[in-house]
Structures are given as C-alpha cells and as structure tokens.
C-alpha cells in the first residue's frame, strides 16, 4: 500500500526526528547548560585530541561558535608522514621561473615570486600510499585499476588484429612471434597490474620568516601556481591531494628544513572523536558537538605504518604538542591492556602532565567488558586520568540504532562491552560514564559526511566535551580550578544509575551543571588546590591486589585464599600540593577528617588530623561475612566541617567470593533457566580446584526462543603482573533454539575464575539459558620437552589425570623455528628535533638504532620479535620499540611494534632496523647487544613420535596409541627426536612446537599442551675421503728421473702462476703503470704464448674496460684450446680409464672456454650499450659487426653449457639478443618473468625503457613509478 494509506504510518507517535539522540547531550545536562548559558559552550578552552588525526576539512570542524578557527594545530607525532629533505639543490632562474631538480630526478619549476633570501632549496620525495590508510588505498586502487585496464583493451585489440594479418603470411614468422610476445607481455602486465600511487616531490625553503614546503601533488613538475605551506599552526593551511582521494593534508617542518612531516589522518576515528567534543554547525545546532565553542589541537598518535596502532614515540611526543598549544584538556580514545597499572613511560608522563602542568586528561576505559578488571591503559589504569565508561540511553537507542525502545520498555544501560574495573592494583578504574555512541563527522576521503560509531572511544570525548563546558564557565566566571578539584567535582556530582553496576559506570553519569555548581560552591575549600595521594599495603607489607609488590590504590581481594581471613590494611594519605606552592601554606595546612565506610564488613577508625606531611591509618576487611559474588565499598575521608562535599578521598575495596561448590571437589557447576533480557548480566565466580588445568563452559537455550539472541560470553582469571588478555575468553555468539555453545579456557589452581554470560544490550526479547562449567586437569612433568633434532634423543614426561578419568592420546610436532641474531650495528645518538624530541624539563631524548640482517632461502611466514621488549606498550619503560624490515632494494616491506605480526616474505636478504627511545642514554646502551628472534613457520609440521616405553622409542615401535587413565594414575610417555632436520633450518636455530596429551569429548579443542623445543646441533664433520697415494713398486732410475722431471714441471708451473697472480691483484692506474714496466715485458717474453698469460691479458683488459682488447684477448685464449678434441671428448661416453686420465684436464679446459666466451659476449654487449647511449631503441642501431659478434659468440657459448642449469646467466643475455634485433615484446616478456622473483632497480628501469620503445608510455610511467617506490635511495627513517 502507499505510505499515506498505511494505518501504522498514520498512527506514528514520532512527528519529528528525535535529534537529541544523535549527539547525546541531554543525559549529561550539557544541552540544558549551554541553552541557559550560551557563552559557556567551550569558548576559551583548547582540547587536544590524541587519536588518528582530525580532518580540518570535515564538516563541523571549520570554526567555533564565536567565529575562531576550530582546529588550531595539526601534528603527526608518529613520524609516519616524515620525509627527509636534507638534499640541497641549486636553483637556476630564467625568465619565467626557478628551475631545480627534485629528489625524484624530475625537473621542477618554482615560482619566482616565492621569497627565499638564502637561495637554498631542499628536496625529498614521498610515495602517496606511504601516507594513506589501507581503506583509502583499496578504494583508489580499485578505481584506478578499472580505468587503467579499460584503456588497455584497444591496445590489445589492435595487436590481435595485427596477429591475424601476420598469421595469413608464411614469411613473417619472426614478426608473428614478436606480436605474440607483445600480447603475452601485455597480458602479464594486466594480470600483475597494481596501481603504485603517485610519488610526490617535496621542496622546502625559508622565506626569511618561516620554513615552507611545497608538494607536487599533480606530479607534473610545475609548482609555479602552488601555494607554499608553513607549519599548520602558523597559518592554518591545508590542501587536498586530488579530487579522487579527497585526502586533506597539512605540513610541519622540522630540523631547519631537513625534515617535512606531511600530516594526514590514519583513519576516521580521530575526526569522529573531535566532532563529538567540539563540532560546530551554525545551520543545524542539533548536530553540534558537546562544546562547539572549544578549539581543537589534532595530535596523530596512530601510526599509519601500523594500521593506526599507537606507539610510544607518538604518545610521548604528544606531550610536547599539548604543552606547546597550552591545552586545557586532553582526550585520548585509545588504550591497551597493561601488566602494571600506573607504571610505564607514557603513563608517568601523563601523570606529570596532570600534576605539574594542570592539564585535565580524559581517556576511554576500554571495550573489553563485561568481565571485571578489563579496563585498559592509560585511561583507567593511571589514577591521574579520568577513565570513562560507555552508557546508552533510550533516546540514543531510538535515534542512533533505530531500536523499538518504547514497545520493549528499554531503560538506560551500560553497553555490554564497556570495560569494567577494578584495576589490578585496586583502583576503581572507571571514573565516570558518558554516552558511548554518536553520529559525528568523519574525514572527507571516506565520501561520507558523518557516521555512527560507538565505544568508550565515543564516551570519552562526550565527557571531555562536557568538561570543556565546565571549564568555559569557570574561566568566564573567574573561578579557579585544577585537575584535582575538577575530578573531585566530577566524582561527587555524577548521577548514579541504579541498574548499572559500580564497576561499569564508576561514580555515575557525568552531570555538567552539577559539576560546575560543585566547584563553584567549594572553590575556597582547602583541598581545591591539591590532590590526595592514597596508597595501601596489607599487614604483611604487600599490596592487597594483583599488581605486584608496589603500593596499591585500593584493596582487591579475589583469590580463594585471600577471602578466608580478615585482612588488616595500612593506608597512607598525603596531600600533594603543586611544586610552586608557597612553603607557608604547607606549614599552615591542617585538616580534620572523618573516616567512613558504609559496609558492615569493613572496620575503620572514626577520624584523623592530617597535616601537609600526610597521615596513615589502618582498617580491616572481613570477607568471611560475605556471600558469593562481587562486593564493593569504599573507605572515604570526609571534611568534618562540611559533609555535604562528599568524599575528599576514597579507598576502593573490592572482594570476590566464589560460588558455593556443587560437588565435593568443586569440579562441576550447573545453572538452569537463567533469565536474560537486553543488557542483563549473569556473573559467577569459581575457585579453580586443585589439579584443574582447563575449564569447559557450555551455554544452551533452556526453552524455545522466538528469534536469534546475541550474547557475550567472557571468562578470565588474573595472575600477578600480567594483562587480562593473557587468561581470558571474550566472545560474541548468536544463540538459536538448537544452539549448544562450547568454550574452553586454560586455568591455574588456587585462582578465581570469573564467568559472565550477558544478553547483548541491543538484542531484544527475553529468554532463559542453561549454563554449565566443568573443570578438568592433566598434570605433565616436566612442564616442557627439550629434544635434539637430526640425532638420537628421547625425552620422558609423566602424564597424570588430576580430576577425571581421561583418554590419554599424546601427540607432538614442531611448527616454527626461532633464529637468533645479534645486531650488526648499534648506535646511540641524541635526537636534535627540539620541537618533538625534548621532553618537558629540557630532557633530551636519544635514540638507539639497531641493525640486523637475515636471509630466507624460500618464501616464509615470518615474524620479527624482540623478546626483551615485546608485549609491553603502556607498561614499557622505553619511549619506543618500532621496527621496520627492508628488502635488498631498501624498500620497507613490513613494520611492527610491541605486538609484532607475521608477514609473508619472499626469498632473499633482509635488513631490520629497530628504534628505541629514552632520555637516559645508559638505559639505551644496555640494549646494544639485544637479540632479535626471527620466528618462521615451517613449510609443514615436523612430527615427534610418542612411545609407551624407552625401549619402544629406541626400536621405533610400538608407538603410543591411546590409554584410559584413572584419576591419579601416572602415564609415562617417551618422545623421540626426529631423525632429520627440516629444510632451511640452520645449526643454532631452535625448533618450537607443542605436545598435547588428553583427548576429551568436549566438542572443542582442549587447552592442555606444553612446549616442545629443539636446538639444531652443528653439522657432523665428514670423514676425509682422500685415499692414500699408491706407492710405486719400481725403484729403477727411470722412475726416479720421471719423478724429478714432474717435480721440476710442477715447480715451473707454480712460479708462473704465482708471478701472474701478482699482476692480478693490481687495479686502476697502478695496473696501467705496471703494464709498462720491464717486469711485465719480461713476463710477456717468457710466457707470451702460454694460456695463463693470455688469460691474464684478458682479465687486465676487462679491469680497464678496454672492450675491443677483451675480444682480441678472448680469441687468443680460445685458440689455445682444441675445441674439436674437447667436443669429441664431451660428445661421447668416455671409458673409465679415459675419465681417470682426462676428466680433470678436459673439465678445466671447458670451464676456461665457457668463461672466455662469456667475457667476449659481455665485451660486445658493453660496446653495443655504449654506442646506444642508454637508449633501448639505440641498441638495435649498433654496428652490424658488433651485433654479429655478440650473436655468434652467444651461439657458441650456448653450445658448451647446460642451458637449464645456466638459465640465470642466459636469461639476461637472451633478452639482450632480442633487444639488439628490435624484438621488444620478447624482451619485455622476459623482463616481466624475472621481475616476479627479483624486482631489482635495473630490471624495473629496463621494463620502463622497453615499454617506452614499444610506445606504451603509460606502462613505462607505471614501471618508472614502481622503480622509485621499490628502490628508494635510502632506508626509511623513523
């Protein structure tokens, strides 16, 4: 039916679009706050966005609400957009322009109107696709490929027509073959066509005031109409590369013009985040960000080389950008797990930024929920930062997600995946929550105006924008504040949402108006000017948490043994004043504090008096009174003179009590008909029983469900100083009526395992589920297997089933090899970029550059690892750990950081550069000998046989089959070393794999395995095969005379060869002078007709590049060889006696002949190339004498060699033979075949030249561009 006749449409309740849910502001009081106070809309505040970069051309990011520039600075701190412009070139001025030669070798025209008092021009190049994110590269390549190949159809059609005409003529065989070769070459080009993108020439100069850069985006060399760009923050200039990509860029120039940073976005994430904070739409205010009056500083910390992954280089440099632009707030919607909360290079700099420089730092809590202790660094694990969880309201559900909220009665809720606290060191982790979804601007290159994104990445900028409103109001009202007074206000004024747990929402939903009023009301309070440093230790002197030996931020009792007794806790509270605070203020400070806890299971003192030096007190936590589940409370310090302020400081306390055992050993738990609804969580905790090594989790519907339900299943346990990812599962699953969902997770006894099953927040409807968990265990001793390889060896392990009767079925194999490499070079030097690489406090950052080299004998899946550094980012003490892999042409083929990925590398030699940064050079010096471990996947696994006894392993039979093992039964297994070493594995390499033992009926892979390793031993030395010389039976004089004659002959030969060898060592002018000497003339008189001397003359002519003389000398050498006799010998099947007598001499003669012919061929080739002056077409125009000489000699050469075995030498010569005959199709076909395995600069250039000779200028330009990309002049810098 037509829409206007549809009763449902007529009865619709919504008459206007519910715009308030597009950019959520109502929920945090932001909309009301700005409506009542229009000038408190973020004006006067500057917000740094640490992300993938912001597109200044995106809608809503042009101006603030009061007409100022929205994005006031754009920087790329990762270095991914850097290029070296340290090559100075001379400019030549003519009537129209200034002419220079760019780094690409192309002539560039510059405008005469550009001011350049020094007259110095600096040049560099940057490949287009080195800058762009992969999604944009894919789009551009797809469009370019379609258009380019479409243009080839006519060329192929014309060649096919020519071929048809030639096929009708019997006398055109060579021409026919050439056209066929051209068609084949064109087909090969089309099949391998991969758009290379453009290569931009970049020019820098100083105009007397600022450094400026120009980018040749059109790649036509004409820059006369281009506008030179200064650093973005100076003039706010940005340009677009082309109408095809719509990628906007700006520049920053460093190191006195020697480095240019071309700044682009590494993704759409950062622009979206910036839009949430501060987008301004004058014509549609409903689309405004939270603080449309705020200004933005875009700091790109997402490295394009790593697919927008953050690096410590980018993050540490960001601190300088924040301070240089005097930012009030920072938003960072990035994060990763950490093993040590509050520790690491970047978190420590963040704390300094907050405590010393009074910058408010807001960051995302993470999207790793719903299990507890899944908050990420830095936002929720660095206590000075405000970590934000993700909340969703009914208005958001309606406007952003088109959900049927009213009919289903959905209430406000936390996104299911929003990370939960507490941190491993006891801090609550999530400070506050904010709306975690929005429809906001994205970069122009995406070809969309805006889009919906969700995550704590969106919640953080919503909260940051809200705090921008608060600061805007405080500044205009003249009210003083600092990060600590703002945080205290945020926590004490937030709205607690009743149906959301504390671990998820923190202290509640941000309330902008309430926060402002709190600060305004308490501005004169003593604590408004400082922060409270709170730390706790248990009675044993250890932190009552899972973060290691350091002092904790709270109490976190989780493990079974921890909750069986009362825990005494010592707390320390110290008022931390700013370092500039007057000493008299410190001396006069005193507070009378009431100590409170609402939990009956926590006992605290009533009060304490605290001076500027701080105060300690103790309290007790009694978990024995608690029931199973999670419990949270706080010990709070209250101002005795004004309790309405809320807590001045808080000590979080989290206690986890495992579920009551359902069987004697606690091995099996079942929960039937567990009710679920949208967003409903069911959390269980289990004491992992003794002997358990893995747990099996099963989920299935308890009753019929009407539609598919989306669930999340998360399970984890914690181990000291390890991130939560080390021991977790976190999966989305679609559940249907017949679904049975199985998961396995490795566990360790005496820890608490959490299991969370949650119906996804947007999955409508209710249902019931049956949930079960069973623990299983296999104990293996020892816990690893070490074997030799390629030699006899056996290793025994004892396998014990610790929980159930299990079927033991051992199997083992090696799957990878680990090769260790020491650095070839190690250099520590200070970084001279004062803008980016000098930290606050004039701490100069230095870099350690390590260089490694390795070679692959075939194609491998390869991972470059640095075990000492890997798997640590926010918890790393170093300022960077970025590496790049280069091929033999110096092209970057892969990059990696803390979590390296495997990449497929072809056969060849590779160089690895590792870049580590710190301001402590001694720390860097300690890493100079750091080992790189190259992990390569074996072409196929190497099996390790398992046997039931030592004797059977020696006899290699029988092999271990299966055995049913009862609980406690010890089953010995003997693993036998493989007989042979896998191909490509070298002595010293370590083979790595795993051994598995139990065969379960659980429906998925069990989690029981131990590592198997083998160090490849040195190769065995071969026994000498030299036979003893036979002793002559005759003792007559004739025999003695023969021996003397042989000795004399051998002596003369040795003298001749030694004399000639002396001349072989000479080079250049020294060789020329020596040839005029008396000694050389004497040598010529004595040995002039001898082959050894003739070969010397040949080698001298080659060294001096006297190619006509090479041909002459080669002919003389060839005349000394009886080629007819040689051919006769190799053309028949010689007898055994002839072989003994002649094989060595004839083989040597043949080798001399082929080497001499090859020298002669190359001499003709060099003369032909010289006459062509580098023009491929000119090769065919060489003299007939030279071409005939080449062809005849080449023909002779092929008669004496095995063409299959010598294909590597023959291919370029065959190709050259085609070129001198003008057979460009055949030559190009040959080049393309070789390029697939060896893409050298010479071959790429030859491909371009031959394409040009064929008139295929588009393909010539294609090859030329790839030459610049694949064969850079220098290694890419960090």
Short mmCIF file of N, CA and C in Angstrom, two decimals, residues 931-986:
data_model
loop_
_atom_site.label_atom_id
_atom_site.label_comp_id
_atom_site.label_asym_id
_atom_site.label_seq_id
_atom_site.Cartn_x
_atom_site.Cartn_y
_atom_site.Cartn_z
N UNK A 931 69.20 -9.27 21.36
CA UNK A 931 69.00 -10.30 20.34
C UNK A 931 67.64 -10.14 19.67
N UNK A 932 67.63 -10.29 18.36
CA UNK A 932 66.39 -10.38 17.59
C UNK A 932 66.10 -11.85 17.33
N UNK A 933 64.87 -12.26 17.54
CA UNK A 933 64.47 -13.64 17.26
C UNK A 933 63.52 -13.63 16.08
N UNK A 934 63.94 -14.32 15.03
CA UNK A 934 63.13 -14.42 13.82
C UNK A 934 62.32 -15.70 13.90
N UNK A 935 60.99 -15.56 13.91
CA UNK A 935 60.10 -16.72 14.01
C UNK A 935 59.54 -17.00 12.62
N UNK A 936 59.88 -18.16 12.07
CA UNK A 936 59.36 -18.53 10.76
C UNK A 936 58.56 -19.81 10.86
N UNK A 937 57.48 -19.84 10.15
CA UNK A 937 56.61 -21.02 10.16
C UNK A 937 57.19 -22.06 9.22
N UNK A 938 57.34 -23.30 9.70
CA UNK A 938 57.86 -24.37 8.86
C UNK A 938 56.87 -24.68 7.74
N UNK A 939 57.39 -25.09 6.60
CA UNK A 939 56.52 -25.37 5.45
C UNK A 939 55.50 -26.45 5.79
N UNK A 940 55.88 -27.39 6.64
CA UNK A 940 54.94 -28.36 7.18
C UNK A 940 55.43 -28.80 8.56
N UNK A 941 54.51 -29.14 9.47
CA UNK A 941 54.93 -29.52 10.82
C UNK A 941 55.83 -30.76 10.80
N UNK A 942 56.77 -30.78 11.73
CA UNK A 942 57.65 -31.93 11.89
C UNK A 942 57.15 -32.75 13.07
N UNK A 943 56.67 -33.93 12.80
CA UNK A 943 56.07 -34.76 13.85
C UNK A 943 57.14 -35.33 14.79
N UNK A 944 56.75 -35.42 16.05
CA UNK A 944 57.60 -36.05 17.06
C UNK A 944 56.85 -37.29 17.54
N UNK A 945 57.43 -38.44 17.35
CA UNK A 945 56.72 -39.69 17.70
C UNK A 945 56.69 -39.90 19.21
N UNK A 946 55.57 -40.43 19.69
CA UNK A 946 55.38 -40.73 21.11
C UNK A 946 55.34 -42.25 21.29
N UNK A 947 55.95 -42.72 22.39
CA UNK A 947 56.07 -44.17 22.63
C UNK A 947 55.74 -44.46 24.09
N UNK A 948 55.29 -45.70 24.35
CA UNK A 948 54.92 -46.04 25.74
C UNK A 948 56.11 -46.41 26.62
N UNK A 949 57.30 -46.65 26.04
CA UNK A 949 58.46 -47.02 26.84
C UNK A 949 59.74 -46.57 26.15
N UNK A 950 60.82 -46.58 26.91
CA UNK A 950 62.11 -46.20 26.33
C UNK A 950 62.52 -47.18 25.24
N UNK A 951 62.35 -48.45 25.50
CA UNK A 951 62.75 -49.48 24.54
C UNK A 951 61.98 -49.34 23.23
N UNK A 952 60.69 -49.06 23.33
CA UNK A 952 59.90 -48.91 22.11
C UNK A 952 60.30 -47.66 21.34
N UNK A 953 60.77 -46.63 22.05
CA UNK A 953 61.23 -45.43 21.35
C UNK A 953 62.53 -45.70 20.62
N UNK A 954 63.41 -46.53 21.21
CA UNK A 954 64.67 -46.89 20.56
C UNK A 954 64.39 -47.74 19.33
N UNK A 955 63.47 -48.69 19.47
CA UNK A 955 63.13 -49.58 18.36
C UNK A 955 62.16 -48.92 17.38
N UNK A 956 61.65 -47.77 17.77
CA UNK A 956 60.68 -47.02 16.96
C UNK A 956 59.36 -47.77 16.79
N UNK A 957 59.08 -48.68 17.71
CA UNK A 957 57.81 -49.41 17.69
C UNK A 957 57.66 -50.14 19.02
N UNK A 958 56.46 -50.26 19.58
CA UNK A 958 55.26 -49.63 19.02
C UNK A 958 55.18 -48.15 19.41
N UNK A 959 54.31 -47.44 18.71
CA UNK A 959 54.06 -46.04 19.06
C UNK A 959 52.91 -45.98 20.05
N UNK A 960 52.85 -44.86 20.76
CA UNK A 960 51.81 -44.70 21.78
C UNK A 960 50.46 -44.53 21.06
N UNK A 961 49.49 -45.34 21.46
CA UNK A 961 48.15 -45.20 20.91
C UNK A 961 47.29 -44.36 21.82
N UNK A 962 46.38 -44.99 22.51
CA UNK A 962 45.56 -44.30 23.50
C UNK A 962 45.53 -45.13 24.77
N UNK A 963 45.33 -44.43 25.89
CA UNK A 963 45.24 -45.14 27.17
C UNK A 963 44.26 -44.40 28.06
N UNK A 964 43.31 -45.15 28.64
CA UNK A 964 42.37 -44.58 29.59
C UNK A 964 43.04 -44.49 30.95
N UNK A 965 43.20 -43.28 31.45
CA UNK A 965 43.90 -43.07 32.72
C UNK A 965 42.92 -42.70 33.81
N UNK A 966 43.00 -43.39 34.93
CA UNK A 966 42.17 -43.06 36.08
C UNK A 966 42.79 -41.89 36.83
N UNK A 967 42.01 -41.28 37.71
CA UNK A 967 42.50 -40.14 38.47
C UNK A 967 43.70 -40.54 39.32
N UNK A 968 44.78 -39.82 39.18
CA UNK A 968 45.98 -40.08 39.94
C UNK A 968 46.95 -41.04 39.29
N UNK A 969 46.54 -41.72 38.23
CA UNK A 969 47.42 -42.67 37.56
C UNK A 969 48.48 -41.92 36.76
N UNK A 970 49.73 -42.33 36.90
CA UNK A 970 50.85 -41.72 36.18
C UNK A 970 51.12 -42.53 34.92
N UNK A 971 51.05 -41.84 33.78
CA UNK A 971 51.27 -42.50 32.49
C UNK A 971 52.55 -41.93 31.88
N UNK A 972 53.62 -42.74 31.79
CA UNK A 972 54.85 -42.23 31.17
C UNK A 972 54.73 -42.20 29.65
N UNK A 973 55.26 -41.15 29.05
CA UNK A 973 55.27 -41.00 27.59
C UNK A 973 56.69 -40.64 27.18
N UNK A 974 57.21 -41.32 26.16
CA UNK A 974 58.56 -41.08 25.69
C UNK A 974 58.49 -40.49 24.27
N UNK A 975 59.02 -39.27 24.14
CA UNK A 975 59.02 -38.59 22.84
C UNK A 975 60.40 -38.76 22.21
N UNK A 976 60.40 -39.19 20.95
CA UNK A 976 61.65 -39.47 20.25
C UNK A 976 61.98 -38.33 19.29
N UNK A 977 63.24 -37.93 19.28
CA UNK A 977 63.68 -36.83 18.42
C UNK A 977 63.54 -37.20 16.94
N UNK A 978 63.15 -36.25 16.09
CA UNK A 978 63.08 -36.52 14.64
C UNK A 978 64.45 -36.89 14.09
N UNK A 979 64.45 -37.75 13.07
CA UNK A 979 65.72 -38.22 12.51
C UNK A 979 66.43 -37.13 11.72
N UNK A 980 65.66 -36.33 11.01
CA UNK A 980 66.28 -35.36 10.10
C UNK A 980 65.89 -33.93 10.47
N UNK A 981 66.73 -33.01 10.04
CA UNK A 981 66.49 -31.58 10.26
C UNK A 981 65.68 -31.03 9.09
N UNK A 982 64.63 -30.26 9.33
CA UNK A 982 63.83 -29.70 8.24
C UNK A 982 64.67 -28.84 7.31
N UNK A 983 64.27 -28.78 6.05
CA UNK A 983 64.99 -27.96 5.06
C UNK A 983 64.97 -26.49 5.46
N UNK A 984 66.09 -25.83 5.26
CA UNK A 984 66.18 -24.40 5.55
C UNK A 984 66.52 -24.06 6.98
N UNK A 985 66.61 -25.08 7.84
CA UNK A 985 66.93 -24.87 9.25
C UNK A 985 68.44 -24.97 9.43
N UNK A 986 69.01 -24.03 10.18
CA UNK A 986 70.46 -23.95 10.34
C UNK A 986 70.89 -24.32 11.75
#
